Short mmCIF file of C-alpha atoms and ligand atoms in Angstrom, two decimals:
data_model
loop_
_atom_site.label_atom_id
_atom_site.label_comp_id
_atom_site.label_asym_id
_atom_site.label_seq_id
_atom_site.Cartn_x
_atom_site.Cartn_y
_atom_site.Cartn_z
CA UNK H 1 0.00 0.00 0.00
CA UNK H 2 1.29 3.47 -0.89
CA UNK H 3 0.71 5.68 2.11
CA UNK H 4 0.32 9.47 1.97
CA UNK H 5 -0.17 11.85 4.89
CA UNK H 6 -1.12 15.37 5.78
CA UNK H 7 0.60 16.39 9.00
CA UNK H 8 -0.17 19.34 11.26
CA UNK H 9 -1.50 20.28 14.67
CA UNK H 10 -4.47 20.49 14.94
CA UNK H 11 -5.35 18.40 11.90
CA UNK H 12 -8.89 17.13 12.51
CA UNK H 13 -10.38 19.86 10.28
CA UNK H 14 -8.27 18.97 7.20
CA UNK H 15 -10.18 18.13 4.03
CA UNK H 16 -7.05 16.93 2.21
CA UNK H 17 -7.77 13.20 2.83
CA UNK H 18 -11.28 13.49 1.32
CA UNK H 19 -9.84 15.13 -1.77
CA UNK H 20 -6.81 12.91 -2.37
CA UNK H 21 -8.65 9.66 -1.63
CA UNK H 22 -11.37 10.76 -4.10
CA UNK H 23 -8.68 11.26 -6.74
CA UNK H 24 -6.93 7.96 -5.92
CA UNK H 25 -10.22 6.15 -6.51
CA UNK H 26 -11.14 8.17 -9.59
CA UNK H 27 -7.76 7.56 -11.21
CA UNK H 28 -7.53 3.87 -10.17
CA UNK H 29 -4.67 4.14 -7.66
CA UNK H 30 -6.31 1.35 -5.68
CA UNK H 31 -3.15 0.63 -3.69
CA UNK H 32 -2.90 4.21 -2.35
CA UNK H 33 -4.32 5.76 0.78
CA UNK H 34 -4.10 9.30 2.20
CA UNK H 35 -4.54 9.92 5.94
CA UNK H 36 -4.25 12.79 8.40
CA UNK H 37 -1.84 12.63 11.32
CA UNK H 38 -1.50 15.00 14.24
CA UNK H 39 2.20 15.41 15.00
CA UNK H 40 4.50 17.33 17.33
CA UNK H 41 7.64 19.17 16.26
CA UNK H 42 9.77 16.27 17.57
CA UNK H 43 8.10 13.91 15.02
CA UNK H 44 9.13 15.85 11.90
CA UNK H 45 12.57 14.27 11.52
CA UNK H 46 11.08 10.77 11.64
CA UNK H 47 8.44 11.63 9.03
CA UNK H 48 11.18 12.69 6.61
CA UNK H 49 13.10 9.45 7.35
CA UNK H 50 9.96 7.42 6.65
CA UNK H 51 9.71 9.00 3.22
CA UNK H 52 13.35 8.13 2.58
CA UNK H 53 12.69 4.51 3.64
CA UNK H 54 9.60 4.31 1.41
CA UNK H 55 7.33 3.74 4.41
CA UNK H 56 5.46 6.89 3.34
CA UNK H 57 5.17 7.92 -0.31
CA UNK H 58 4.32 11.60 0.06
CA UNK H 59 3.36 14.17 2.69
CA UNK H 60 1.50 17.46 2.84
CA UNK H 61 2.52 19.78 5.66
CA UNK H 62 0.17 22.28 7.21
CA UNK H 63 -0.11 24.68 10.18
CA UNK H 64 2.14 25.13 12.14
CA UNK H 65 4.97 23.11 10.55
CA UNK H 66 5.47 24.58 7.07
CA UNK H 67 8.55 26.49 8.29
CA UNK H 68 9.82 23.89 10.79
CA UNK H 69 9.91 21.01 8.27
CA UNK H 70 12.36 23.00 6.14
CA UNK H 71 15.15 22.15 8.61
CA UNK H 72 14.76 18.41 7.98
CA UNK H 73 14.49 18.12 4.20
CA UNK H 74 17.43 17.35 1.88
CA UNK H 75 16.75 19.98 -0.75
CA UNK H 76 14.26 22.51 -2.05
CA UNK H 77 13.82 24.57 -5.21
CA UNK H 78 15.08 28.15 -5.22
CA UNK H 79 11.75 29.80 -4.36
CA UNK H 80 11.28 27.54 -1.33
CA UNK H 81 14.80 28.26 -0.09
CA UNK H 82 13.69 31.86 -0.14
CA UNK H 83 10.34 31.52 1.66
CA UNK H 84 11.34 28.51 3.79
CA UNK H 85 7.70 27.45 3.65
CA UNK H 86 7.10 23.83 2.61
CA UNK H 87 3.73 22.16 2.06
CA UNK H 88 4.62 19.09 -0.05
CA UNK H 89 7.30 16.43 0.46
CA UNK H 90 8.40 14.23 -2.43
CA UNK H 91 11.17 11.63 -2.70
CA UNK H 92 13.38 12.28 -5.72
CA UNK H 93 16.69 10.49 -6.44
CA UNK H 94 16.81 9.21 -2.87
CA UNK H 95 16.40 12.72 -1.47
CA UNK H 96 13.41 14.25 0.29
CA UNK H 97 12.58 17.45 -1.55
CA UNK H 98 10.34 20.16 -0.07
CA UNK H 99 8.02 22.03 -2.41
CA UNK H 100 5.39 24.68 -1.91
CA UNK H 101 2.29 24.37 -4.08
CA UNK H 102 0.38 27.18 -2.28
CA UNK H 103 2.10 29.84 -4.40
CA UNK H 104 1.16 28.30 -7.70
CA UNK H 105 -2.27 27.24 -6.40
CA UNK H 106 -3.03 30.83 -5.42
CA UNK H 107 -1.87 32.11 -8.80
CA UNK H 108 -3.97 29.62 -10.78
CA UNK H 109 -7.05 30.40 -8.68
CA UNK H 110 -6.85 34.02 -9.83
CA UNK H 111 -5.83 33.36 -13.40
CA UNK H 112 -8.70 30.96 -14.02
CA UNK H 113 -10.94 33.92 -13.15
CA UNK H 114 -9.14 36.02 -15.78
CA UNK H 115 -7.35 38.03 -13.12
CA UNK H 116 -3.96 39.14 -14.40
CA UNK H 117 -1.22 39.85 -11.85
CA UNK H 118 0.70 42.44 -13.86
CA UNK H 119 0.76 46.08 -12.70
CA UNK H 120 -1.84 45.58 -10.00
CA UNK H 121 -2.05 47.27 -6.61
CA UNK H 122 -2.63 44.76 -3.84
CA UNK H 123 -3.30 45.01 -0.13
CA UNK H 124 -2.24 41.94 1.84
CA UNK H 125 -3.61 41.66 5.37
CA UNK H 126 -1.65 39.28 7.60
CA UNK H 127 1.93 38.04 7.86
CA UNK H 128 1.52 34.46 9.06
CA UNK H 129 2.76 31.16 7.64
CA UNK H 130 0.93 31.39 4.31
CA UNK H 131 1.71 35.05 3.57
CA UNK H 132 5.24 34.48 2.13
CA UNK H 133 3.65 32.26 -0.54
CA UNK H 134 1.14 34.96 -1.42
CA UNK H 135 3.87 37.61 -1.55
CA UNK H 136 5.97 35.29 -3.67
CA UNK H 137 3.09 34.85 -6.12
CA UNK H 138 2.85 38.60 -6.60
CA UNK H 139 6.60 39.14 -6.93
CA UNK H 140 8.10 35.98 -8.45
CA UNK H 141 5.19 34.87 -10.61
CA UNK H 142 3.35 38.14 -11.11
CA UNK H 143 4.91 41.57 -11.04
CA UNK H 144 2.56 43.70 -8.94
CA UNK H 145 2.94 47.49 -9.14
CA UNK H 146 2.43 48.07 -5.41
CA UNK H 147 2.01 45.78 -2.41
CA UNK H 148 0.68 47.11 0.90
CA UNK H 149 1.22 44.79 3.84
CA UNK H 150 -0.37 45.04 7.28
CA UNK H 151 -0.23 42.67 10.22
CA UNK H 152 -1.47 42.94 13.80
CA UNK H 153 2.10 42.21 14.92
CA UNK H 154 3.84 44.80 12.76
CA UNK H 155 7.34 43.33 13.24
CA UNK H 156 6.34 40.19 11.32
CA UNK H 157 5.28 42.27 8.32
CA UNK H 158 8.56 44.19 8.53
CA UNK H 159 10.50 40.93 8.62
CA UNK H 160 8.76 39.78 5.43
CA UNK H 161 9.45 43.11 3.74
CA UNK H 162 13.13 42.84 4.66
CA UNK H 163 13.38 39.42 3.00
CA UNK H 164 11.39 40.31 -0.13
CA UNK H 165 12.95 43.74 -0.68
CA UNK H 166 16.16 41.85 -1.54
CA UNK H 167 14.35 39.94 -4.29
CA UNK H 168 12.61 42.85 -5.99
CA UNK H 169 15.60 43.70 -8.22
CA UNK H 170 15.77 40.14 -9.54
CA UNK H 171 12.20 40.47 -10.81
CA UNK H 172 12.65 43.99 -12.24
CA UNK H 173 10.41 45.56 -9.61
CA UNK H 174 10.82 48.98 -8.01
CA UNK H 175 12.55 48.97 -4.65
CA UNK H 176 9.65 50.72 -2.89
CA UNK H 177 7.07 48.19 -4.15
CA UNK H 178 6.34 46.83 -0.66
CA UNK H 179 4.99 49.27 1.91
CA UNK H 180 4.04 48.44 5.48
CA UNK H 181 0.89 49.97 6.93
CA UNK H 182 -0.15 50.08 10.56
CA UNK H 183 -2.80 47.62 11.62
CA UNK H 184 -6.25 48.85 10.47
CA UNK H 185 -4.68 51.80 8.59
CA UNK H 186 -6.20 52.61 5.17
CA UNK H 187 -4.22 51.96 2.01
CA UNK H 188 -4.82 53.77 -1.27
CA UNK H 189 -7.57 52.04 -3.28
CA UNK H 190 -6.22 48.71 -4.54
CA UNK H 191 -7.27 46.19 -7.19
CA UNK H 192 -7.07 43.21 -4.83
CA UNK H 193 -7.50 43.07 -1.06
CA UNK H 194 -6.58 39.75 0.43
CA UNK H 195 -7.15 38.38 3.91
CA UNK H 196 -4.34 35.99 4.79
CA UNK H 197 -5.11 36.08 8.52
CA UNK H 198 -7.11 33.42 10.33
CA UNK H 199 -9.67 36.05 11.38
CA UNK H 200 -12.99 34.74 10.08
CA UNK H 201 -12.45 31.05 10.75
CA UNK H 202 -14.92 31.53 13.59
CA UNK H 203 -18.23 32.87 12.31
CA UNK H 204 -18.45 36.01 14.45
CA UNK H 205 -14.86 37.16 13.90
CA UNK H 206 -14.35 40.29 11.87
CA UNK H 207 -11.48 42.44 10.62
CA UNK H 208 -12.03 46.09 11.60
CA UNK H 209 -10.51 47.78 8.55
CA UNK H 210 -12.57 50.57 6.98
CA UNK H 211 -13.17 49.57 3.36
CA UNK H 212 -16.07 52.00 2.76
CA UNK H 213 -14.08 53.82 0.01
CA UNK H 214 -14.46 50.67 -2.08
CA UNK H 215 -18.08 51.69 -2.63
CA UNK H 216 -16.46 53.76 -5.39
CA UNK H 217 -14.36 50.92 -6.79
CA UNK H 218 -16.83 48.10 -7.35
CA UNK H 219 -14.42 46.14 -9.57
CA UNK H 220 -11.98 45.60 -6.67
CA UNK H 221 -11.64 41.95 -5.72
CA UNK H 222 -11.79 40.90 -2.06
CA UNK H 223 -10.12 37.49 -1.63
CA UNK H 224 -10.21 35.53 1.63
CA UNK H 225 -7.89 32.51 1.88
CA UNK H 226 -10.40 30.97 4.30
CA UNK H 227 -12.92 28.65 2.58
CA UNK H 228 -14.70 27.29 5.63
CA UNK H 229 -16.92 29.19 6.39
CA UNK H 230 -17.61 29.81 2.71
CA UNK H 231 -18.33 33.49 3.24
CA UNK H 232 -16.47 35.27 6.04
CA UNK H 233 -17.63 38.69 7.26
CA UNK H 234 -14.76 40.17 5.19
CA UNK H 235 -16.38 38.72 2.04
CA UNK H 236 -19.95 39.34 3.15
CA UNK H 237 -19.29 43.07 3.63
CA UNK H 238 -17.49 43.26 0.26
CA UNK H 239 -20.42 41.55 -1.50
CA UNK H 240 -22.85 44.00 0.13
CA UNK H 241 -20.73 46.92 -1.14
CA UNK H 242 -20.92 45.44 -4.63
CA UNK H 243 -17.25 44.42 -4.82
CA UNK H 244 -16.09 41.13 -6.33
CA UNK H 245 -15.37 38.31 -3.87
CA UNK H 246 -13.56 34.99 -3.80
CA UNK H 247 -12.80 32.48 -1.05
CA UNK H 248 -9.83 30.10 -0.69
CA UNK H 249 -11.49 26.96 -2.01
CA UNK H 250 -9.97 26.97 -5.49
CA UNK H 251 -6.51 27.80 -4.11
CA UNK H 252 -6.85 24.80 -1.80
CA UNK H 253 -7.97 22.57 -4.67
CA UNK H 254 -5.14 23.67 -6.94
CA UNK H 255 -2.42 23.27 -4.30
CA UNK H 256 -3.69 19.70 -3.77
CA UNK H 257 -3.88 19.10 -7.53
CA UNK H 258 -0.23 20.11 -7.96
CA UNK H 259 0.90 17.88 -5.06
CA UNK H 260 -1.04 14.89 -6.44
CA UNK H 261 0.61 15.36 -9.82
CA UNK H 262 4.08 15.48 -8.26
CA UNK H 263 3.47 12.19 -6.43
CA UNK H 264 1.72 10.23 -9.16
CA UNK H 265 2.49 11.90 -12.48
CA UNK H 266 -1.27 12.20 -13.06
CA UNK H 267 -3.15 15.52 -13.33
CA UNK H 268 -6.22 14.80 -11.21
CA UNK H 269 -9.64 15.84 -12.39
CA UNK H 270 -11.16 19.09 -11.11
CA UNK H 271 -14.90 18.91 -11.76
CA UNK H 272 -18.15 19.91 -10.06
CA UNK H 273 -18.11 16.71 -7.99
CA UNK H 274 -14.68 17.38 -6.51
CA UNK H 275 -15.52 21.04 -5.88
CA UNK H 276 -18.66 19.93 -3.99
CA UNK H 277 -16.58 17.63 -1.78
CA UNK H 278 -15.20 20.73 -0.07
CA UNK H 279 -18.60 22.30 0.71
N1 LIG G 301 -6.99 28.29 0.82
C1 LIG G 301 -5.85 27.72 1.08
O1 LIG G 301 -5.36 26.87 0.34
C2 LIG G 301 -5.09 28.12 2.32
C3 LIG G 301 -3.74 27.75 2.45
C4 LIG G 301 -3.06 28.14 3.60
C5 LIG G 301 -3.72 28.88 4.61
N2 LIG G 301 -5.03 29.21 4.44
C6 LIG G 301 -5.73 30.00 5.47
O2 LIG G 301 -4.99 31.18 5.72
C7 LIG G 301 -5.12 31.58 7.09
C8 LIG G 301 -3.76 31.86 7.70
O3 LIG G 301 -2.98 30.69 7.68
P1 LIG G 301 -1.46 30.72 8.25
O4 LIG G 301 -0.90 29.39 8.00
O5 LIG G 301 -0.74 31.91 7.73
O6 LIG G 301 -1.75 30.94 9.82
P2 LIG G 301 -0.75 31.51 10.94
O7 LIG G 301 0.65 31.26 10.56
O8 LIG G 301 -1.29 31.00 12.21
O9 LIG G 301 -0.96 33.12 10.87
C9 LIG G 301 -2.13 33.72 11.38
C10 LIG G 301 -2.24 35.16 10.90
O10 LIG G 301 -3.50 35.68 11.38
C11 LIG G 301 -3.26 36.81 12.22
N3 LIG G 301 -4.24 36.81 13.30
C12 LIG G 301 -4.66 35.74 14.03
N4 LIG G 301 -5.60 36.14 14.92
C13 LIG G 301 -5.75 37.48 14.76
C14 LIG G 301 -6.58 38.45 15.37
N5 LIG G 301 -7.45 38.13 16.36
N6 LIG G 301 -6.52 39.74 14.94
C15 LIG G 301 -5.66 40.06 13.95
N7 LIG G 301 -4.86 39.18 13.32
C16 LIG G 301 -4.90 37.90 13.72
C17 LIG G 301 -1.84 36.64 12.72
O11 LIG G 301 -1.37 37.89 13.16
P3 LIG G 301 -0.18 37.98 14.25
O12 LIG G 301 1.08 37.78 13.49
O13 LIG G 301 -0.31 39.32 14.84
O14 LIG G 301 -0.45 36.88 15.26
C18 LIG G 301 -1.16 36.10 11.45
O15 LIG G 301 -0.95 37.15 10.52
C19 LIG G 301 -5.87 30.45 7.78
O16 LIG G 301 -7.21 30.83 7.91
C20 LIG G 301 -5.78 29.28 6.81
O17 LIG G 301 -6.92 28.46 6.89
C21 LIG G 301 -5.72 28.84 3.31
#
C-alpha cells in the first residue's frame, strides 16, 4: 500500500484526505491511501526518514509546521529556499525534496478567473505562515505594481518586507514596491485586497478595517484565503458593497492538484463533484 499523509496540529479539520482519496479512486490508484496525522515538532525528523525509507510515499505539511519542516528536508527549489515554507514532500533520487504548491495554487485560482497579476495594486492583510507564498506569487510569478502589507504584529510584516525587498531587483520591480501599513490603517484604493489572517475562521470574527471607500471601486476583488466558512464577514461586507469576492477553495484545490501530480504523475480531475466535496 502506498501511504500518503497530511501532518499538522491540529489536523482534525483537514479536508485533504477526502480530496486525495477521491482522486486515488477516480484515477484507479487502488493501492494508495491518504490519511491525516496530528504530529509534534519532535516527530518531523522521523516523518522525513519514513519518506526516505519508502514507508510513506508523500506528505502534505500544514499549520504550524510549514517552516519547521524546512530544517529536515534534503533539498528545495530556489523559491522555497527563499520563503522557507514547505507544504509538499516528495522523494526524488533518494532525497526528500520540499516544495510549496500554495504559491502556484493561489496564482492559478486568480488566473482561471481572468485576473492578471501584472501592474496591479494589492493590499495583503496578515503576515503568518501562508503570507510568504502569497507575496511570492505577486513578486516571483506576477509583477505587482504596489504591495501594501499590514499585520497585527507589525514586526512580522517588517521581517517579510526585509526578505522580499532583496528579491525585488531580480524580478525587475521597483525597490519601494512593498509598503508596510499600521494595523487597520487605510491603504490607497487597490485592485485586490486579500485576507491571509485566520480572522474569520470563527463565524463572528471580523477584521475592523474601513473599506467604505471601495463603494467607489466596485471592480476591486476581495479574496479571503479561508474557505470554511464559505463566506467570512470580510467577504460578506465586500459583497454588500458590490465588490467582487472569492474564497480560498480553489486555491486549496489547486495546491492539492499540484501535489497529487508530483506524487503520481497524473493531473487529477477538477470537476463539479470534486468542488462539492469541499462544501
Ligand atoms: N486556501 C488555502 O489553500 C489556504 C492555504 C493556507 C492557509 N489558508 C488559510 O490562511 C489563514 C492563515 O494561515 P497561516 O498558516 O498563515 O496561519 P498563521 O501562521 O497561524 O498566521 C495567522 C495570521 O492571522 C493573524 N491573526 C490571528 N488572529 C488574529 C486576530 N485576532 N486579529 C488580527 N490578526 C490575527 C496573525 O497575526 P499575528 O502575526 O499578529 O499573530 C497572522 O498574521 C488560515 O485561515 C488558513 O486556513 C488557506
